[in-house]
PDB file of C-alpha atoms and ligand atoms in Angstrom:
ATOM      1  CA  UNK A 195     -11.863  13.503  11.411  1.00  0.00           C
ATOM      2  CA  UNK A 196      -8.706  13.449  13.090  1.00  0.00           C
ATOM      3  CA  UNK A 197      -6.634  10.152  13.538  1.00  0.00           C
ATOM      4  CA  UNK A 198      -5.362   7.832  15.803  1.00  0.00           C
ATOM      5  CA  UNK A 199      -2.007   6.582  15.928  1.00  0.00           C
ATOM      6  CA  UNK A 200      -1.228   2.975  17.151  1.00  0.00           C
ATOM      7  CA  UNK A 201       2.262   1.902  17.622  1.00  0.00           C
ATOM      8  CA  UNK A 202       2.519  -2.073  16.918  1.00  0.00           C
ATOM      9  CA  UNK A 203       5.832  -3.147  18.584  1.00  0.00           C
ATOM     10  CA  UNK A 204       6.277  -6.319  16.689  1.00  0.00           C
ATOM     11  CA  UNK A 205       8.652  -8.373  20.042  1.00  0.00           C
ATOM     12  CA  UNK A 206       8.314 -11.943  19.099  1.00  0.00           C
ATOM     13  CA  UNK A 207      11.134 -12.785  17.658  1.00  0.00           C
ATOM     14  CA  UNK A 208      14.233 -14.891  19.137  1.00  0.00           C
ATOM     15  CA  UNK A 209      17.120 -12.984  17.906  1.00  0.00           C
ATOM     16  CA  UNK A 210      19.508 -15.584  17.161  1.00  0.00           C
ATOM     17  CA  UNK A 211      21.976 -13.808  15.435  1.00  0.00           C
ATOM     18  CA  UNK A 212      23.150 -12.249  18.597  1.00  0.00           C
ATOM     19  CA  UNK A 213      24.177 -15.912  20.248  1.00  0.00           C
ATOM     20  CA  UNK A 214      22.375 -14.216  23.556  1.00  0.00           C
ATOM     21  CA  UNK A 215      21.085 -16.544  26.468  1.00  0.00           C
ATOM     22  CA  UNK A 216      17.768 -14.686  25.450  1.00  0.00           C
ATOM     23  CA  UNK A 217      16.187 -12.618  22.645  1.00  0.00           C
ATOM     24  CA  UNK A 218      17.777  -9.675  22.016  1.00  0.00           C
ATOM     25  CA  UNK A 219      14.690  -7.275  23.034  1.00  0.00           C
ATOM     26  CA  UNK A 220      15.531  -8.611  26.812  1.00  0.00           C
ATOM     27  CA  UNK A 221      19.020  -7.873  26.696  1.00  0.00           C
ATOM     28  CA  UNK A 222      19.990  -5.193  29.176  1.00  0.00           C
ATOM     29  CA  UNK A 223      21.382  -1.919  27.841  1.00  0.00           C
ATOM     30  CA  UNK A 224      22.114   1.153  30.494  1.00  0.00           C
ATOM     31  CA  UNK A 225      20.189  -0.781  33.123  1.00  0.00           C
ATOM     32  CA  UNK A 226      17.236  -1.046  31.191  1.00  0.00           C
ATOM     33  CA  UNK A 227      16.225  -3.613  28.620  1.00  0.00           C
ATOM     34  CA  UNK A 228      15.895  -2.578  24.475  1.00  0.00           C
ATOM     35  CA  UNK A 229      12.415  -3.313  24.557  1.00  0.00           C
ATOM     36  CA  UNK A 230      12.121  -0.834  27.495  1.00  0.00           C
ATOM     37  CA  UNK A 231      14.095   1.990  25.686  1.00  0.00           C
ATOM     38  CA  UNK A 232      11.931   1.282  22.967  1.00  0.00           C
ATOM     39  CA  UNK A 233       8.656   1.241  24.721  1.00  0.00           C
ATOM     40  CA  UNK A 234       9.373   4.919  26.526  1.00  0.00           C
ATOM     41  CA  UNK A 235       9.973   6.256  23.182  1.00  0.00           C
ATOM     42  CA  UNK A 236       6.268   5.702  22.168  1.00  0.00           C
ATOM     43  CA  UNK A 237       4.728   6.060  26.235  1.00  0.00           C
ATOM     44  CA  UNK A 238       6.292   9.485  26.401  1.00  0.00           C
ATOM     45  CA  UNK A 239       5.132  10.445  22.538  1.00  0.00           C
ATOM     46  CA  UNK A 240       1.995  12.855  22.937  1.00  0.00           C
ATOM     47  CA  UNK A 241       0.496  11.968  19.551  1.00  0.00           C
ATOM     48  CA  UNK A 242       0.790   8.113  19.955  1.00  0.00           C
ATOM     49  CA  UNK A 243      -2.834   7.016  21.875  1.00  0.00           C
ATOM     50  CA  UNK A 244      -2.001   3.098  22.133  1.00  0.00           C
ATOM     51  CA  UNK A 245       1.151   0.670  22.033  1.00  0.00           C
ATOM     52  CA  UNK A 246       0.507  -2.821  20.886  1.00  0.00           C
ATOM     53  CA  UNK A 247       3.325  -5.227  21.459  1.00  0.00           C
ATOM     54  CA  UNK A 248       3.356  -8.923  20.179  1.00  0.00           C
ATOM     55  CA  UNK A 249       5.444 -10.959  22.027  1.00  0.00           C
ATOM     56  CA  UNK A 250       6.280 -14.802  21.898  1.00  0.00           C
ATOM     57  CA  UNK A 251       3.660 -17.365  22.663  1.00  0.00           C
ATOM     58  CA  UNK A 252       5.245 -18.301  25.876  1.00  0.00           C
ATOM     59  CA  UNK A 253       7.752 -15.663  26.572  1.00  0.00           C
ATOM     60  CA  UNK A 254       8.862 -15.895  29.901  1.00  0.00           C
ATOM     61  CA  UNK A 255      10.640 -12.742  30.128  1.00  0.00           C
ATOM     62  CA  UNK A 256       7.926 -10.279  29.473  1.00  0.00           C
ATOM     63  CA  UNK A 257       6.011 -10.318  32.882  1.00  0.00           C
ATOM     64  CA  UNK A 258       9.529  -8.633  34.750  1.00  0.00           C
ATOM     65  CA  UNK A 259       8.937  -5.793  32.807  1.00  0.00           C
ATOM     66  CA  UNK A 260       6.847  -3.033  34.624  1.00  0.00           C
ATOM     67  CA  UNK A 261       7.293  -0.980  32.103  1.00  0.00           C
ATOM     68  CA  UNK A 262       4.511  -3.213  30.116  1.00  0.00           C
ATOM     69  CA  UNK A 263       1.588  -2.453  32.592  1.00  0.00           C
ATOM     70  CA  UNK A 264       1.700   1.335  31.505  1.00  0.00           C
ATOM     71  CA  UNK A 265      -2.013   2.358  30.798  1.00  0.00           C
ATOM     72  CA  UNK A 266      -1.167   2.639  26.918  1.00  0.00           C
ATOM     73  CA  UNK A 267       0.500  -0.418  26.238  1.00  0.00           C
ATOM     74  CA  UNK A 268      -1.548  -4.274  25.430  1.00  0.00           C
ATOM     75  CA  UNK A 269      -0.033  -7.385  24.588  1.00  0.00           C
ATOM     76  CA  UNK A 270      -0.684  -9.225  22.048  1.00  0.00           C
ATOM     77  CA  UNK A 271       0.152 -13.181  21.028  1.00  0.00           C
ATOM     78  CA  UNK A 272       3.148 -12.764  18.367  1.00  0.00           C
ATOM     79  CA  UNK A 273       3.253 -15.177  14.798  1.00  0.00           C
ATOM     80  CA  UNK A 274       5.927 -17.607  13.099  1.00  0.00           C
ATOM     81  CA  UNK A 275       7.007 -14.478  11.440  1.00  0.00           C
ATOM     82  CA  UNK A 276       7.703 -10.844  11.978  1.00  0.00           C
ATOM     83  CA  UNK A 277       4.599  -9.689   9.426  1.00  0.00           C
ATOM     84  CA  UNK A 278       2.274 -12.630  11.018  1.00  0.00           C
ATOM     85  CA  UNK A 279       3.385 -10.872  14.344  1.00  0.00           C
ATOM     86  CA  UNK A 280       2.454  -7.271  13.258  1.00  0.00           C
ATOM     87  CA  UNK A 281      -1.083  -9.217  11.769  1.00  0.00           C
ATOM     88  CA  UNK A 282      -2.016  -9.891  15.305  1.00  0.00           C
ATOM     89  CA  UNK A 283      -1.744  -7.123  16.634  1.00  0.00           C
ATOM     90  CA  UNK A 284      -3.637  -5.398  13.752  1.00  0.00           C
ATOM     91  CA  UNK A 285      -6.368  -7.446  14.866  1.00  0.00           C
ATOM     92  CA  UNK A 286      -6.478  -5.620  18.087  1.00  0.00           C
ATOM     93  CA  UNK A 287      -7.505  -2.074  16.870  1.00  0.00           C
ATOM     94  CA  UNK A 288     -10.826  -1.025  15.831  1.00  0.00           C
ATOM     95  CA  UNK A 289     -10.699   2.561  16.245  1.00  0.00           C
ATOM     96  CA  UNK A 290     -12.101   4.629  13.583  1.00  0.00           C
ATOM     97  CA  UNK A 291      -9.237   6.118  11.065  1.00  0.00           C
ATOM     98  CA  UNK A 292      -6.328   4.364  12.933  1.00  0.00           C
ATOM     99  CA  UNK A 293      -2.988   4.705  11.613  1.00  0.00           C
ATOM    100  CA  UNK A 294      -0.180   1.788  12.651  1.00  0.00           C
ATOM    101  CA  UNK A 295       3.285   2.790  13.324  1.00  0.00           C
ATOM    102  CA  UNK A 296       5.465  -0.707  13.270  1.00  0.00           C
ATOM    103  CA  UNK A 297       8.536  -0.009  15.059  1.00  0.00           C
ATOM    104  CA  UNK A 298      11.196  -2.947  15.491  1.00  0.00           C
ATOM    105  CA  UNK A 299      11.477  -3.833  19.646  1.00  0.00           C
ATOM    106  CA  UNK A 300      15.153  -4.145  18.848  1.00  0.00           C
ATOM    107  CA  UNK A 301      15.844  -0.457  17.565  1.00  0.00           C
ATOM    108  CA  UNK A 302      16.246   1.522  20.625  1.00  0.00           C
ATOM    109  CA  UNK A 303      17.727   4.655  19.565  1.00  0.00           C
ATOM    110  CA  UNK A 304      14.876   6.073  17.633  1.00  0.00           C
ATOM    111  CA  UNK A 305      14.940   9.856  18.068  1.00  0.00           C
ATOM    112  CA  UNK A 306      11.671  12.082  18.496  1.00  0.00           C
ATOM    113  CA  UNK A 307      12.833  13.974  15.376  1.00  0.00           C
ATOM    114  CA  UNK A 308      12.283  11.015  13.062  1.00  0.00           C
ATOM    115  CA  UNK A 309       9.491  10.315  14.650  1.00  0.00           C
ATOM    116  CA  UNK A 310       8.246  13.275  14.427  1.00  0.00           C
ATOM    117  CA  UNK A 311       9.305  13.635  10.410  1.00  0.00           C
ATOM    118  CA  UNK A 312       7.558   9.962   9.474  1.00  0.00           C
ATOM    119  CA  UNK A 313       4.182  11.464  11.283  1.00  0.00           C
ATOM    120  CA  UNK A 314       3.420  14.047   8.818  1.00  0.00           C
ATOM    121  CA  UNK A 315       2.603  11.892   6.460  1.00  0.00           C
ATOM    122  CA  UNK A 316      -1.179  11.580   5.510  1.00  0.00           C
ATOM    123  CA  UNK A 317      -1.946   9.959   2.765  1.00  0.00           C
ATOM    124  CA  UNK A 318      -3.047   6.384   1.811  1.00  0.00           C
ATOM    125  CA  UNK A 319       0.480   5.500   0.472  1.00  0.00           C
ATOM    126  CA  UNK A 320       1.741   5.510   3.896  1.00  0.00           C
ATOM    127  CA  UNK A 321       5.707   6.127   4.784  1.00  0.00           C
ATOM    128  CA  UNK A 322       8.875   4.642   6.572  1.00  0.00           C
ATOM    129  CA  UNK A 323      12.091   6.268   7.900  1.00  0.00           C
ATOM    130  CA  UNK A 324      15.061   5.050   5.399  1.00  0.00           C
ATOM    131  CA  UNK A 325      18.848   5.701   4.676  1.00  0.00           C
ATOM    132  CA  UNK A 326      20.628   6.102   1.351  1.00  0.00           C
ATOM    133  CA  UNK A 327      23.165   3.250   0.881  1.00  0.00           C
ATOM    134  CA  UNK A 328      26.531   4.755   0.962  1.00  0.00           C
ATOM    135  CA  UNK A 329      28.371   1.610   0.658  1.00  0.00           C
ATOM    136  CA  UNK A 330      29.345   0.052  -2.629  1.00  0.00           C
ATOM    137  CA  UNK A 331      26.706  -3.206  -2.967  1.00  0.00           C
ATOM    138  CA  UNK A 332      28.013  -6.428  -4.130  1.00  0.00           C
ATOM    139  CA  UNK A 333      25.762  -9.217  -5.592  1.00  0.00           C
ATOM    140  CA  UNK A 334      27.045 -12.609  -4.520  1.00  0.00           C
ATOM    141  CA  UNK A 335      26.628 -16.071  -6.517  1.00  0.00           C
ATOM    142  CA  UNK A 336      25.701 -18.803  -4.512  1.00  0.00           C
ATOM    143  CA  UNK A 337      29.647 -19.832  -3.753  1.00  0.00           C
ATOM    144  CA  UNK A 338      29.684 -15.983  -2.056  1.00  0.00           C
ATOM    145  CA  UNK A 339      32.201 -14.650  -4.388  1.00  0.00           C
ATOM    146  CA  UNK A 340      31.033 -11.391  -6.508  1.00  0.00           C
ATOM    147  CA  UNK A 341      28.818 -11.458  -9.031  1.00  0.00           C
ATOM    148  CA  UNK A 342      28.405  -8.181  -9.670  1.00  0.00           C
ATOM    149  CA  UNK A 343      28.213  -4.342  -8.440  1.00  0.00           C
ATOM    150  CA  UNK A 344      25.072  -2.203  -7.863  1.00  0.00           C
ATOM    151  CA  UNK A 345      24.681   1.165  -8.860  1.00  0.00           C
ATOM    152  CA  UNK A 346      23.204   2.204  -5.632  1.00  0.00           C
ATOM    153  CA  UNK A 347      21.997   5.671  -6.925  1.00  0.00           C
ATOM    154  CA  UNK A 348      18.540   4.539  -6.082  1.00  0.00           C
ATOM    155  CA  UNK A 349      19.250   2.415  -3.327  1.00  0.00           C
ATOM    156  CA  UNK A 350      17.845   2.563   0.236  1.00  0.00           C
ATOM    157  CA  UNK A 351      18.010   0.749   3.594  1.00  0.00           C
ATOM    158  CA  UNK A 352      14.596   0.125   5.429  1.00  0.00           C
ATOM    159  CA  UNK A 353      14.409   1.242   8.723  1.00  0.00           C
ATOM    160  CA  UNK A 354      11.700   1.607  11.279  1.00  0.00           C
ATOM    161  CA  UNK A 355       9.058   2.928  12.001  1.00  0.00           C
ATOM    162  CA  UNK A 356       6.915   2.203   9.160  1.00  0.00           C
ATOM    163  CA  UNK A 357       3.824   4.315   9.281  1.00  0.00           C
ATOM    164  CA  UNK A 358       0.506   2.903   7.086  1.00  0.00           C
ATOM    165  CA  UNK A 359      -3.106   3.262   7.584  1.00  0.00           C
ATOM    166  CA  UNK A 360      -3.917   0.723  10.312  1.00  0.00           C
ATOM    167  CA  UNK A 361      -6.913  -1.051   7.558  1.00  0.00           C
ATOM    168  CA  UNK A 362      -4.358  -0.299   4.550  1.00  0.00           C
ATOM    169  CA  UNK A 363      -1.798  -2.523   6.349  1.00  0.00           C
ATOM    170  CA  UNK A 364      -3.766  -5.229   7.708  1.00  0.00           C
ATOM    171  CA  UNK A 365      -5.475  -6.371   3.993  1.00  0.00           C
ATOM    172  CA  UNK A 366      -1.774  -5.747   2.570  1.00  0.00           C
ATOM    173  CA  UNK A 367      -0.214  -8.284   5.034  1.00  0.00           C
ATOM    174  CA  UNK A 368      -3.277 -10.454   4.762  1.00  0.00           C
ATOM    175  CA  UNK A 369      -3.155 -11.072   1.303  1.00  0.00           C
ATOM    176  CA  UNK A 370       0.699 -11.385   1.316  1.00  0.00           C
ATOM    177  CA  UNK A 371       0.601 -14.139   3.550  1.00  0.00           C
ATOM    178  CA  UNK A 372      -1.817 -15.743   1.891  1.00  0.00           C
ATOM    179  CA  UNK A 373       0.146 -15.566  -1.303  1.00  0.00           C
ATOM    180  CA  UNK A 374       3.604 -17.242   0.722  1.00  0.00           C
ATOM    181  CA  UNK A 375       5.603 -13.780  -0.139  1.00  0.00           C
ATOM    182  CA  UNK A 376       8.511 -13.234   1.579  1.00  0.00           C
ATOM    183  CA  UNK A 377       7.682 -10.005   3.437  1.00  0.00           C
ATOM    184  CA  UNK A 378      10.549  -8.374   5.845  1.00  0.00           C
ATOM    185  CA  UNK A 379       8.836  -5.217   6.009  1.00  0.00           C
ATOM    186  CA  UNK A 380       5.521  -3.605   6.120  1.00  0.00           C
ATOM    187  CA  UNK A 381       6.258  -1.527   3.196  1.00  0.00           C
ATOM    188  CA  UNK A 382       6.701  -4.955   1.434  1.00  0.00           C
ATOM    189  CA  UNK A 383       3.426  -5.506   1.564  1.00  0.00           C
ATOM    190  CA  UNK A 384       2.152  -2.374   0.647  1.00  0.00           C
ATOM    191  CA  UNK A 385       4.098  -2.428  -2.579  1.00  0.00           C
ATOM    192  CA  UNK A 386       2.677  -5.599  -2.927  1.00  0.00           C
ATOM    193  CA  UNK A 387      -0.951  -4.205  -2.926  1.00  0.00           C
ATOM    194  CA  UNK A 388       0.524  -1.449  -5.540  1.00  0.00           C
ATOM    195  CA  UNK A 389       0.858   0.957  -3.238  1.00  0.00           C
ATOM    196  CA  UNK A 390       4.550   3.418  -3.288  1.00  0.00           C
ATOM    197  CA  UNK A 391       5.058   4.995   0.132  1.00  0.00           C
ATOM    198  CA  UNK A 392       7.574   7.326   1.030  1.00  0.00           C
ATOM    199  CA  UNK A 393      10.876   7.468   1.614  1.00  0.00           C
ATOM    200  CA  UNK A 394      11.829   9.567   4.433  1.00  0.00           C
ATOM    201  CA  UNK A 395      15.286   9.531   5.014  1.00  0.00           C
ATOM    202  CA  UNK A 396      16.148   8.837   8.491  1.00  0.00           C
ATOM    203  CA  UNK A 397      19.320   9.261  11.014  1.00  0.00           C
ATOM    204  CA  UNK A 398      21.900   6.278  10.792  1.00  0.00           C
ATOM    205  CA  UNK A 399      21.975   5.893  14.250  1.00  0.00           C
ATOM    206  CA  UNK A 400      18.288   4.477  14.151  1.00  0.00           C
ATOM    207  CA  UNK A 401      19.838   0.968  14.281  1.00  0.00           C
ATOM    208  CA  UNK A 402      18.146  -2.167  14.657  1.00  0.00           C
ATOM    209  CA  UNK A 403      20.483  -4.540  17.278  1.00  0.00           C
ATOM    210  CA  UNK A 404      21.171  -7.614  15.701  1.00  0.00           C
ATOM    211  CA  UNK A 405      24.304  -8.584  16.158  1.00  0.00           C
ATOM    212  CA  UNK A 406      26.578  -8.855  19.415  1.00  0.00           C
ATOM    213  CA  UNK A 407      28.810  -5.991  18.522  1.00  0.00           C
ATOM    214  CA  UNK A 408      25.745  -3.796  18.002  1.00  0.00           C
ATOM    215  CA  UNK A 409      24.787  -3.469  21.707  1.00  0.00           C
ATOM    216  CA  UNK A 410      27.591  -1.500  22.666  1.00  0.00           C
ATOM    217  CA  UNK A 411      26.632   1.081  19.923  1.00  0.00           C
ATOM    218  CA  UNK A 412      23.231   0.956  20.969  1.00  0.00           C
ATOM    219  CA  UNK A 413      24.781   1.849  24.630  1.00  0.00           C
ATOM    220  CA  UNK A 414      26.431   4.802  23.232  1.00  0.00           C
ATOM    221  CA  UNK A 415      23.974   6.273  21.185  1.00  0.00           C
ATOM    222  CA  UNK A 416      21.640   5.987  24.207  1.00  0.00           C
ATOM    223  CA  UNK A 417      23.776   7.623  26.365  1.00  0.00           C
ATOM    224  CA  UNK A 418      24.177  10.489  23.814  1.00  0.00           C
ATOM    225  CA  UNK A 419      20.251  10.845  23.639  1.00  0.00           C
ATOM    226  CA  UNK A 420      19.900  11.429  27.362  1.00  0.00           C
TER     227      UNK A 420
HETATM  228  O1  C5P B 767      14.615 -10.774  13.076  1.00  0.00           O
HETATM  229  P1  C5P B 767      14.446  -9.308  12.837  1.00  0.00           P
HETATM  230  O2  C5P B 767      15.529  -8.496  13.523  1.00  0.00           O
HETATM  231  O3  C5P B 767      14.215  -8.900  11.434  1.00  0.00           O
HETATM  232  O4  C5P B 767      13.095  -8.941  13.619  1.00  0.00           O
HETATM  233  C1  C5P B 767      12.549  -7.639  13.565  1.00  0.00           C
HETATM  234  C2  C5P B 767      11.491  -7.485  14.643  1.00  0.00           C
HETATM  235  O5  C5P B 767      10.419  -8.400  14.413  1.00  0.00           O
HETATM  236  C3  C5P B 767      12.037  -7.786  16.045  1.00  0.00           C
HETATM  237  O6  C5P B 767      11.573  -6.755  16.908  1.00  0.00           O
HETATM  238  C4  C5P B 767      11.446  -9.143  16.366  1.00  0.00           C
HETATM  239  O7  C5P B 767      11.216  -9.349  17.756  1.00  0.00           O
HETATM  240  C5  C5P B 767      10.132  -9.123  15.597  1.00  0.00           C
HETATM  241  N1  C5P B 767       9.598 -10.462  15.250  1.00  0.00           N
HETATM  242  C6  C5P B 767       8.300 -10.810  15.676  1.00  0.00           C
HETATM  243  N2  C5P B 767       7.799 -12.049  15.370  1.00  0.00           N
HETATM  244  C7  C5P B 767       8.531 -12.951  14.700  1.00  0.00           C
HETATM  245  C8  C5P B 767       9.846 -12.617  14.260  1.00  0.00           C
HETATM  246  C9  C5P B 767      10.345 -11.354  14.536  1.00  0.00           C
HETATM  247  O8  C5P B 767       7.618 -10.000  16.305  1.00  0.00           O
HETATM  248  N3  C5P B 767       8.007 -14.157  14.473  1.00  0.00           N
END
């Protein structure tokens, strides 16, 4: 039976590491917003049958976006955190053999390569686009000075999308929250439930906007995609 791939556009968060008037998914980039850039990645995507995208209980921003009444794309109520978020909208599928690509609202530069790379994979371990660390990795004690140095050999740096089976995911970050782990990631989870997905590595330019210095890059990369 063939599957059917749901992105989850987890968009409830407040950002505040970029000191914006707003969260960062409403800032404006190119005349468009990030979750906008974001959203027509997955709209235009032929393979991608759904969009789910938690946003903030009362997130006044959301209903200026046309963009959001597309016929692919339902909202969802977001959680306290970024995995409760991604629970939610979990909740919302029921198709038969859905697979869930999580995709941060805040990395707009996502190319259809990547994309395309991270959606080969079929099997229960599931997969997520990643970089190899290629700076050396300090170890701070709690004063911030070093405590030691990594070897980063084996090191990598979680990006999105994250691609799992939809029913996979949901008991992984059901059970984790459950359990009070810290999960960042939906591969957290997994590896909580024992599960190894894949690394596949993953263009650096994939970045997630976070900080106020990062929006001009996003503006840049953007403007080389077009
Ligand atoms: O804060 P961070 O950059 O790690 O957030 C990653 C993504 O998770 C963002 O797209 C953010 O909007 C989302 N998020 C969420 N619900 C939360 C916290 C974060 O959907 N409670």
């Amino acid at each position: 039976m063939s599957r059917t791939i749901i992105a989850i556009i987890p968009a409830a968060g407040v950002g505040s590491r970029m000191n914006a008037d707003r969260p960062k998914q409403y800032l404006t980039v190119l005349g468009k917003t990030i979750l906008e850039h974001t959203l027509r990645i997955m709209i235009d995507h032929p393979r991608i049958s759904r969009i789910i995208v938690a946003v903030g209980k009362d997130d006044p921003y959301v209903s200026a976006l046309s963009v959001l009444t597309h016929k692919k794309i339902q909202l969802v109520e977001g959680g306290e955190t970024r995995a409760a978020s991604v629970l939610n909208a979990l909740e919302a599928i029921s198709e038969e053999n859905a697979w869930a690509l999580v995709h941060d609202a805040a990395r707009p530069c996502l190319t259809e390569t990547d994309l395309n790379k991270l959606l080969e994979i079929n099997d229960e371990h599931g997969a997520i686009l990643a970089i190899p660390v290629t700076d050396t990795i300090k170890r701070s004690d709690e004063l911030g000075d070093i405590l030691t140095t990594e070897d980063r050999s084996q090191l990598w740096q979680a990006q999105t999308p994250q691609f799992f089976r939809a029913d996979l995911l949901k008991h992984a970050l059901d059970n984790g929250l459950k359990q009070h782990c810290v999960i960042t990631d939906e591969a957290s989870a997994m590896e909580l439930a024992g599960f190894r997905p894949h690394l596949i590595e993953g263009r650096r330019d994939n970045i997630k906007v976070t900080r106020p210095e990062d929006l001009a890059l996003a503006e840049f990369y953007l403007t080389r995609k077009i």
